[in-house]
Amino acid sequence: MTKLYLAIPCYNEEEVLYDTTNKLTAKLDTMVAEGKISQSSKIVYIDDGSKDKTWEIISELHSKNKYVNGIKMSRNRGHQNTLLGGLMTLKDSCDCVISIDADLQDDINAFDKMIEDYENGAEIVYGVRSKRETDTAFKRMTAQSFYKILSALGAEVVYNHADFRLMSSKALNALADFKEVNLFLRGLVPLIGYKSTTVEYERSERLAGESKYPLKKMLGLAWDGVTSLSMKPIRLITSMGAIVFCISILILIYSFVMWIIGNTVSGWTSTVVSIWAIGGLQLLAIGIVGEYIGKIYMETKERPRFIVEKELK
């Protein structure tokens, strides 16, 4: 029978942990009673260096609830590193892991279909949102644009999928071979290439507290996704440079012709505009190249992506 672990990253989630645990416990009880998963299945909370009472609550739940285990990171490393740390810690302890956020906006009833697909041979099952009616118009527009831009830049991502997925121990061991420090898991997992499928679900409202992914962090994650998975931004710089060079040659020829036929060209406005435009383009190009160089710098250091301080089993 399938031994399932739930990997749940937590950062300052004291407001939702009790309710989340009650719902997940009831769900696992039902799945165990129906013979879908093993009785040794677990709920594993992964504390990302929370500043509130998150770890204390996890420890309390561990002592009272047979399902609850905990992993404590040594410091705050961000959602992606924390999730990876949990997955790598659990990969040899179970048959498969489902990663889900602590707020349970992702539908826990999708677990059943995920387990069914896993038992039918899928090594990875992606949770995909069927619609985005709970999002604001701005969030919906930016999220959909994000996936489209990534695809246009050549990155392999699953549309409308975040980090709600099932991965088998085989897939997790394959993921362990990806050593990069700059993590974008929703782009890395498809690179594994094992048999996969999707499960559609509807995302609900957050139980309590505030989202740990405001606009600034979402933009940062999007940029990490682009620069970690695609070289096209640098190639676009090359293309823009070629275009600007061609335009400058045409302007040079035009100016030379005007000088030969005796027309006076004032040129002040065009000169100023050209300087600002080319200067801005150069700064943008330097910035993009700098981002890639910075990522190379971080990769060469080979610093650990996460450090587990404590584990409750």
mmCIF file of C-alpha atoms in Angstrom:
data_model
loop_
_atom_site.group_PDB
_atom_site.id
_atom_site.type_symbol
_atom_site.label_atom_id
_atom_site.label_comp_id
_atom_site.label_asym_id
_atom_site.label_seq_id
_atom_site.Cartn_x
_atom_site.Cartn_y
_atom_site.Cartn_z
ATOM 1 C CA MET A 1 0.000 0.000 0.000
ATOM 2 C CA THR A 2 1.286 3.484 -0.887
ATOM 3 C CA LYS A 3 3.189 5.286 1.852
ATOM 4 C CA LEU A 4 2.398 8.966 1.309
ATOM 5 C CA TYR A 5 4.132 11.938 2.893
ATOM 6 C CA LEU A 6 2.786 15.481 2.654
ATOM 7 C CA ALA A 7 5.559 18.102 2.436
ATOM 8 C CA ILE A 8 4.282 21.460 3.709
ATOM 9 C CA PRO A 9 6.624 24.494 3.781
ATOM 10 C CA CYS A 10 5.797 26.926 6.597
ATOM 11 C CA TYR A 11 6.871 30.491 7.255
ATOM 12 C CA ASN A 12 5.032 32.305 10.049
ATOM 13 C CA GLU A 13 1.973 30.079 9.715
ATOM 14 C CA GLU A 14 0.858 29.935 13.360
ATOM 15 C CA GLU A 15 -2.624 31.164 12.427
ATOM 16 C CA VAL A 16 -3.430 28.230 10.141
ATOM 17 C CA LEU A 17 -1.516 25.224 11.488
ATOM 18 C CA TYR A 18 -4.191 23.845 13.825
ATOM 19 C CA ASP A 19 -6.968 24.097 11.256
ATOM 20 C CA THR A 20 -4.702 22.749 8.499
ATOM 21 C CA THR A 21 -3.712 19.788 10.667
ATOM 22 C CA ASN A 22 -7.337 18.966 11.488
ATOM 23 C CA LYS A 23 -8.321 18.949 7.826
ATOM 24 C CA LEU A 24 -5.301 16.961 6.684
ATOM 25 C CA THR A 25 -5.721 14.443 9.512
ATOM 26 C CA ALA A 26 -9.337 13.865 8.531
ATOM 27 C CA LYS A 27 -8.313 13.465 4.900
ATOM 28 C CA LEU A 28 -5.563 10.950 5.660
ATOM 29 C CA ASP A 29 -7.883 9.011 7.996
ATOM 30 C CA THR A 30 -10.403 8.711 5.156
ATOM 31 C CA MET A 31 -7.787 7.617 2.626
ATOM 32 C CA VAL A 32 -6.356 5.047 5.041
ATOM 33 C CA ALA A 33 -9.855 3.684 5.793
ATOM 34 C CA GLU A 34 -10.513 3.375 2.040
ATOM 35 C CA GLY A 35 -7.261 1.468 1.565
ATOM 36 C CA LYS A 36 -5.693 4.125 -0.669
ATOM 37 C CA ILE A 37 -2.618 4.851 1.464
ATOM 38 C CA SER A 38 -0.632 3.228 4.241
ATOM 39 C CA GLN A 39 -1.256 3.895 7.922
ATOM 40 C CA SER A 40 2.359 5.053 8.168
ATOM 41 C CA SER A 41 1.656 8.041 5.914
ATOM 42 C CA LYS A 42 2.697 11.398 7.393
ATOM 43 C CA ILE A 43 2.065 15.137 7.432
ATOM 44 C CA VAL A 44 5.494 16.797 7.435
ATOM 45 C CA TYR A 45 5.706 20.506 8.233
ATOM 46 C CA ILE A 46 8.949 22.190 7.096
ATOM 47 C CA ASP A 47 9.684 25.339 9.084
ATOM 48 C CA ASP A 48 11.533 27.987 7.053
ATOM 49 C CA GLY A 49 13.054 29.849 10.018
ATOM 50 C CA SER A 50 9.720 31.289 11.163
ATOM 51 C CA LYS A 51 9.755 34.246 13.560
ATOM 52 C CA ASP A 52 6.464 33.379 15.260
ATOM 53 C CA LYS A 53 5.405 30.216 17.122
ATOM 54 C CA THR A 54 5.247 28.005 14.053
ATOM 55 C CA TRP A 55 7.919 25.543 15.227
ATOM 56 C CA GLU A 56 6.504 25.371 18.757
ATOM 57 C CA ILE A 57 3.091 24.502 17.314
ATOM 58 C CA ILE A 58 4.632 21.878 15.006
ATOM 59 C CA SER A 59 6.385 20.307 18.015
ATOM 60 C CA GLU A 60 3.128 20.309 19.968
ATOM 61 C CA LEU A 61 1.206 18.729 17.089
ATOM 62 C CA HIS A 62 3.949 16.114 16.688
ATOM 63 C CA SER A 63 3.493 15.040 20.296
ATOM 64 C CA LYS A 64 -0.297 14.753 19.963
ATOM 65 C CA ASN A 65 -0.966 13.650 16.374
ATOM 66 C CA LYS A 66 0.300 10.318 15.007
ATOM 67 C CA TYR A 67 0.593 11.750 11.499
ATOM 68 C CA VAL A 68 2.563 14.923 12.206
ATOM 69 C CA ASN A 69 6.333 15.124 11.737
ATOM 70 C CA GLY A 70 8.475 18.232 11.465
ATOM 71 C CA ILE A 71 11.636 19.520 9.812
ATOM 72 C CA LYS A 72 13.258 22.747 10.995
ATOM 73 C CA MET A 73 15.606 24.664 8.719
ATOM 74 C CA SER A 74 18.566 26.426 10.349
ATOM 75 C CA ARG A 75 17.448 29.795 8.962
ATOM 76 C CA ASN A 76 15.034 31.372 6.527
ATOM 77 C CA ARG A 77 15.990 30.338 2.977
ATOM 78 C CA GLY A 78 12.798 31.044 1.053
ATOM 79 C CA HIS A 79 9.968 28.852 -0.155
ATOM 80 C CA GLN A 80 11.815 27.048 -2.947
ATOM 81 C CA ASN A 81 14.884 26.080 -0.897
ATOM 82 C CA THR A 82 12.718 25.050 2.051
ATOM 83 C CA LEU A 83 10.497 22.871 -0.109
ATOM 84 C CA LEU A 84 13.529 21.304 -1.756
ATOM 85 C CA GLY A 85 15.073 20.643 1.653
ATOM 86 C CA GLY A 86 11.931 18.868 2.776
ATOM 87 C CA LEU A 87 11.693 16.803 -0.396
ATOM 88 C CA MET A 88 15.330 15.735 -0.213
ATOM 89 C CA THR A 89 14.971 14.806 3.463
ATOM 90 C CA LEU A 90 11.877 12.689 2.784
ATOM 91 C CA LYS A 91 12.780 11.092 -0.562
ATOM 92 C CA ASP A 92 14.017 7.794 0.892
ATOM 93 C CA SER A 93 11.366 7.491 3.623
ATOM 94 C CA CYS A 94 8.205 6.999 1.553
ATOM 95 C CA ASP A 95 6.801 5.922 -1.804
ATOM 96 C CA CYS A 96 5.728 9.407 -2.871
ATOM 97 C CA VAL A 97 5.445 12.977 -1.604
ATOM 98 C CA ILE A 98 2.725 15.550 -2.260
ATOM 99 C CA SER A 99 3.878 19.144 -1.745
ATOM 100 C CA ILE A 100 1.205 21.648 -0.740
ATOM 101 C CA ASP A 101 1.182 25.063 0.948
ATOM 102 C CA ALA A 102 0.138 25.366 4.585
ATOM 103 C CA ASP A 103 -2.842 27.609 3.822
ATOM 104 C CA LEU A 104 -4.586 24.735 1.967
ATOM 105 C CA GLN A 105 -5.742 26.925 -0.877
ATOM 106 C CA ASP A 106 -4.908 23.940 -3.065
ATOM 107 C CA ASP A 107 -7.616 21.276 -2.959
ATOM 108 C CA ILE A 108 -6.722 18.363 -0.669
ATOM 109 C CA ASN A 109 -9.470 16.292 -2.334
ATOM 110 C CA ALA A 110 -7.176 16.107 -5.362
ATOM 111 C CA PHE A 111 -4.964 13.733 -3.322
ATOM 112 C CA ASP A 112 -7.166 10.777 -4.297
ATOM 113 C CA LYS A 113 -6.711 11.284 -8.036
ATOM 114 C CA MET A 114 -3.007 11.962 -7.592
ATOM 115 C CA ILE A 115 -2.529 8.662 -5.755
ATOM 116 C CA GLU A 116 -4.615 6.867 -8.389
ATOM 117 C CA ASP A 117 -2.453 8.277 -11.187
ATOM 118 C CA TYR A 118 0.708 7.378 -9.269
ATOM 119 C CA GLU A 119 -0.448 3.783 -8.862
ATOM 120 C CA ASN A 120 -1.200 3.720 -12.594
ATOM 121 C CA GLY A 121 2.433 4.482 -13.362
ATOM 122 C CA ALA A 122 2.845 8.273 -13.212
ATOM 123 C CA GLU A 123 6.026 9.341 -11.424
ATOM 124 C CA ILE A 124 4.954 12.997 -11.290
ATOM 125 C CA VAL A 125 1.394 14.336 -11.001
ATOM 126 C CA TYR A 126 0.953 18.097 -11.407
ATOM 127 C CA GLY A 127 -1.898 19.933 -9.711
ATOM 128 C CA VAL A 128 -3.267 22.363 -12.310
ATOM 129 C CA ARG A 129 -5.794 25.083 -11.596
ATOM 130 C CA SER A 130 -8.913 24.715 -13.725
ATOM 131 C CA LYS A 131 -9.833 28.395 -13.318
ATOM 132 C CA ARG A 132 -8.737 31.532 -11.483
ATOM 133 C CA GLU A 133 -12.000 33.039 -10.276
ATOM 134 C CA THR A 134 -10.670 33.542 -6.725
ATOM 135 C CA ASP A 135 -7.837 35.773 -8.036
ATOM 136 C CA THR A 136 -8.089 39.498 -8.582
ATOM 137 C CA ALA A 137 -8.110 40.651 -12.190
ATOM 138 C CA PHE A 138 -4.534 41.928 -11.795
ATOM 139 C CA LYS A 139 -3.286 38.658 -10.263
ATOM 140 C CA ARG A 140 -5.031 36.628 -12.961
ATOM 141 C CA MET A 141 -3.564 38.735 -15.749
ATOM 142 C CA THR A 142 -0.009 38.722 -14.375
ATOM 143 C CA ALA A 143 -0.043 34.989 -13.581
ATOM 144 C CA GLN A 144 -1.260 34.004 -17.017
ATOM 145 C CA SER A 145 1.233 36.387 -18.660
ATOM 146 C CA PHE A 146 4.004 34.830 -16.562
ATOM 147 C CA TYR A 147 3.374 31.325 -17.915
ATOM 148 C CA LYS A 148 3.055 32.585 -21.473
ATOM 149 C CA ILE A 149 6.299 34.574 -21.270
ATOM 150 C CA LEU A 150 8.185 31.601 -19.836
ATOM 151 C CA SER A 151 6.901 29.387 -22.623
ATOM 152 C CA ALA A 152 7.791 32.004 -25.244
ATOM 153 C CA LEU A 153 11.329 32.137 -23.843
ATOM 154 C CA GLY A 154 11.694 28.399 -24.241
ATOM 155 C CA ALA A 155 11.227 27.314 -20.616
ATOM 156 C CA GLU A 156 9.304 24.068 -20.097
ATOM 157 C CA VAL A 157 6.597 24.754 -17.515
ATOM 158 C CA VAL A 158 3.151 23.321 -16.839
ATOM 159 C CA TYR A 159 0.516 26.010 -17.436
ATOM 160 C CA ASN A 160 -1.341 27.117 -14.277
ATOM 161 C CA HIS A 161 0.774 24.841 -12.074
ATOM 162 C CA ALA A 162 2.650 26.128 -9.026
ATOM 163 C CA ASP A 163 4.143 23.761 -6.434
ATOM 164 C CA PHE A 164 1.162 21.494 -5.739
ATOM 165 C CA ARG A 165 2.384 18.162 -7.097
ATOM 166 C CA LEU A 166 2.994 14.518 -6.344
ATOM 167 C CA MET A 167 6.465 13.119 -6.906
ATOM 168 C CA SER A 168 7.494 9.494 -6.496
ATOM 169 C CA SER A 169 10.682 8.569 -4.638
ATOM 170 C CA LYS A 170 12.181 7.736 -8.050
ATOM 171 C CA ALA A 171 11.430 11.233 -9.340
ATOM 172 C CA LEU A 172 12.753 12.805 -6.132
ATOM 173 C CA ASN A 173 16.040 10.940 -6.454
ATOM 174 C CA ALA A 174 16.299 12.225 -10.025
ATOM 175 C CA LEU A 175 15.611 15.769 -8.774
ATOM 176 C CA ALA A 176 18.496 15.359 -6.324
ATOM 177 C CA ASP A 177 20.863 15.264 -9.319
ATOM 178 C CA PHE A 178 19.982 18.888 -10.169
ATOM 179 C CA LYS A 179 22.580 20.856 -8.210
ATOM 180 C CA GLU A 180 21.850 24.487 -9.088
ATOM 181 C CA VAL A 181 21.562 27.026 -6.284
ATOM 182 C CA ASN A 182 19.113 29.298 -8.119
ATOM 183 C CA LEU A 183 15.955 27.266 -7.724
ATOM 184 C CA PHE A 184 12.752 27.376 -9.728
ATOM 185 C CA LEU A 185 11.183 24.013 -8.997
ATOM 186 C CA ARG A 186 8.185 24.334 -11.300
ATOM 187 C CA GLY A 187 10.684 24.643 -14.149
ATOM 188 C CA LEU A 188 13.144 22.000 -12.918
ATOM 189 C CA VAL A 189 10.662 19.185 -12.274
ATOM 190 C CA PRO A 190 9.495 18.921 -15.925
ATOM 191 C CA LEU A 191 13.158 18.489 -16.921
ATOM 192 C CA ILE A 192 13.222 15.135 -15.103
ATOM 193 C CA GLY A 193 11.265 13.650 -17.977
ATOM 194 C CA TYR A 194 9.581 10.699 -16.275
ATOM 195 C CA LYS A 195 5.975 9.779 -17.016
ATOM 196 C CA SER A 196 3.710 12.535 -15.753
ATOM 197 C CA THR A 197 0.107 13.651 -15.806
ATOM 198 C CA THR A 198 -2.061 16.473 -14.459
ATOM 199 C CA VAL A 199 -4.985 16.751 -12.081
ATOM 200 C CA GLU A 200 -7.278 19.771 -12.286
ATOM 201 C CA TYR A 201 -8.661 21.444 -9.177
ATOM 202 C CA GLU A 202 -10.161 24.723 -8.004
ATOM 203 C CA ARG A 203 -8.133 26.906 -5.653
ATOM 204 C CA SER A 204 -9.969 28.245 -2.600
ATOM 205 C CA GLU A 205 -9.484 31.321 -0.426
ATOM 206 C CA ARG A 206 -6.728 31.369 2.184
ATOM 207 C CA LEU A 207 -7.815 30.063 5.606
ATOM 208 C CA ALA A 208 -6.243 32.874 7.647
ATOM 209 C CA GLY A 209 -3.286 35.219 7.772
ATOM 210 C CA GLU A 210 -1.614 36.942 4.848
ATOM 211 C CA SER A 211 -0.088 35.528 1.694
ATOM 212 C CA LYS A 212 3.654 34.913 1.969
ATOM 213 C CA TYR A 213 3.998 35.736 -1.731
ATOM 214 C CA PRO A 214 3.288 39.460 -2.256
ATOM 215 C CA LEU A 215 3.847 41.093 -5.635
ATOM 216 C CA LYS A 216 7.544 41.784 -4.973
ATOM 217 C CA LYS A 217 8.290 38.112 -4.236
ATOM 218 C CA MET A 218 6.185 36.963 -7.172
ATOM 219 C CA LEU A 219 8.165 39.217 -9.519
ATOM 220 C CA GLY A 220 11.408 37.911 -8.023
ATOM 221 C CA LEU A 221 10.275 34.313 -8.533
ATOM 222 C CA ALA A 222 9.252 35.093 -12.114
ATOM 223 C CA TRP A 223 12.655 36.625 -12.873
ATOM 224 C CA ASP A 224 14.424 33.652 -11.284
ATOM 225 C CA GLY A 225 12.343 31.395 -13.495
ATOM 226 C CA VAL A 226 13.294 33.261 -16.657
ATOM 227 C CA THR A 227 17.018 33.537 -15.903
ATOM 228 C CA SER A 228 17.317 29.994 -14.529
ATOM 229 C CA LEU A 229 15.657 28.268 -17.460
ATOM 230 C CA SER A 230 16.320 30.347 -20.554
ATOM 231 C CA MET A 231 19.197 32.030 -22.399
ATOM 232 C CA LYS A 232 16.847 33.985 -24.632
ATOM 233 C CA PRO A 233 17.107 37.303 -22.708
ATOM 234 C CA ILE A 234 20.831 37.443 -23.539
ATOM 235 C CA ARG A 235 20.120 36.465 -27.148
ATOM 236 C CA LEU A 236 17.511 39.239 -27.314
ATOM 237 C CA ILE A 237 20.196 41.697 -26.220
ATOM 238 C CA THR A 238 22.346 40.535 -29.122
ATOM 239 C CA SER A 239 19.415 41.004 -31.490
ATOM 240 C CA MET A 240 18.658 44.487 -30.139
ATOM 241 C CA GLY A 241 22.325 45.414 -30.476
ATOM 242 C CA ALA A 242 22.312 44.321 -34.116
ATOM 243 C CA ILE A 243 19.123 46.279 -34.817
ATOM 244 C CA VAL A 244 20.460 49.461 -33.161
ATOM 245 C CA PHE A 245 23.716 49.105 -35.122
ATOM 246 C CA CYS A 246 21.794 48.811 -38.410
ATOM 247 C CA ILE A 247 19.686 51.854 -37.535
ATOM 248 C CA SER A 248 22.838 53.846 -36.722
ATOM 249 C CA ILE A 249 24.301 52.949 -40.154
ATOM 250 C CA LEU A 250 21.091 54.144 -41.848
ATOM 251 C CA ILE A 251 21.177 57.415 -39.877
ATOM 252 C CA LEU A 252 24.837 57.879 -40.818
ATOM 253 C CA ILE A 253 24.035 57.385 -44.521
ATOM 254 C CA TYR A 254 21.053 59.753 -44.271
ATOM 255 C CA SER A 255 23.151 62.436 -42.577
ATOM 256 C CA PHE A 256 25.902 62.075 -45.179
ATOM 257 C CA VAL A 257 23.400 62.399 -48.052
ATOM 258 C CA MET A 258 21.840 65.480 -46.437
ATOM 259 C CA TRP A 259 25.317 67.018 -46.092
ATOM 260 C CA ILE A 260 26.131 66.368 -49.786
ATOM 261 C CA ILE A 261 22.938 67.969 -51.106
ATOM 262 C CA GLY A 262 23.429 70.968 -48.838
ATOM 263 C CA ASN A 263 20.457 70.575 -46.492
ATOM 264 C CA THR A 264 21.057 71.854 -42.973
ATOM 265 C CA VAL A 265 20.020 69.388 -40.299
ATOM 266 C CA SER A 266 19.515 70.838 -36.838
ATOM 267 C CA GLY A 267 19.834 67.423 -35.205
ATOM 268 C CA TRP A 268 19.684 68.534 -31.532
ATOM 269 C CA THR A 269 16.477 66.642 -30.649
ATOM 270 C CA SER A 270 17.411 63.511 -32.556
ATOM 271 C CA THR A 271 20.883 63.518 -30.986
ATOM 272 C CA VAL A 272 19.545 63.817 -27.430
ATOM 273 C CA VAL A 273 16.898 61.171 -28.024
ATOM 274 C CA SER A 274 19.476 58.824 -29.540
ATOM 275 C CA ILE A 275 21.851 59.273 -26.603
ATOM 276 C CA TRP A 276 19.145 58.549 -24.041
ATOM 277 C CA ALA A 277 17.712 55.616 -25.998
ATOM 278 C CA ILE A 278 21.071 53.947 -26.630
ATOM 279 C CA GLY A 279 22.264 54.705 -23.104
ATOM 280 C CA GLY A 280 19.123 53.161 -21.615
ATOM 281 C CA LEU A 281 19.468 50.123 -23.866
ATOM 282 C CA GLN A 282 23.097 49.680 -22.793
ATOM 283 C CA LEU A 283 22.206 49.898 -19.086
ATOM 284 C CA LEU A 284 19.391 47.394 -19.560
ATOM 285 C CA ALA A 285 21.724 45.038 -21.407
ATOM 286 C CA ILE A 286 24.420 45.347 -18.742
ATOM 287 C CA GLY A 287 21.832 44.676 -16.041
ATOM 288 C CA ILE A 288 20.537 41.511 -17.693
ATOM 289 C CA VAL A 289 24.029 40.193 -18.353
ATOM 290 C CA GLY A 290 24.909 41.082 -14.751
ATOM 291 C CA GLU A 291 22.012 38.958 -13.481
ATOM 292 C CA TYR A 292 23.372 35.940 -15.322
ATOM 293 C CA ILE A 293 26.923 36.607 -14.112
ATOM 294 C CA GLY A 294 25.605 36.935 -10.552
ATOM 295 C CA LYS A 295 23.901 33.563 -10.838
ATOM 296 C CA ILE A 296 27.108 32.011 -12.165
ATOM 297 C CA TYR A 297 28.948 33.551 -9.186
ATOM 298 C CA MET A 298 26.485 31.997 -6.720
ATOM 299 C CA GLU A 299 26.667 28.609 -8.446
ATOM 300 C CA THR A 300 30.474 28.502 -8.318
ATOM 301 C CA LYS A 301 30.444 28.991 -4.532
ATOM 302 C CA GLU A 302 28.592 25.670 -4.142
ATOM 303 C CA ARG A 303 27.021 26.776 -0.879
ATOM 304 C CA PRO A 304 24.413 24.409 0.610
ATOM 305 C CA ARG A 305 20.915 25.210 -0.586
ATOM 306 C CA PHE A 306 19.461 24.322 2.817
ATOM 307 C CA ILE A 307 20.607 23.131 6.225
ATOM 308 C CA VAL A 308 18.285 21.004 8.382
ATOM 309 C CA GLU A 309 18.647 21.951 12.033
ATOM 310 C CA LYS A 310 16.165 19.522 13.550
ATOM 311 C CA GLU A 311 13.826 16.728 12.464
ATOM 312 C CA LEU A 312 10.842 15.337 14.371
ATOM 313 C CA LYS A 313 10.000 11.761 13.360
#
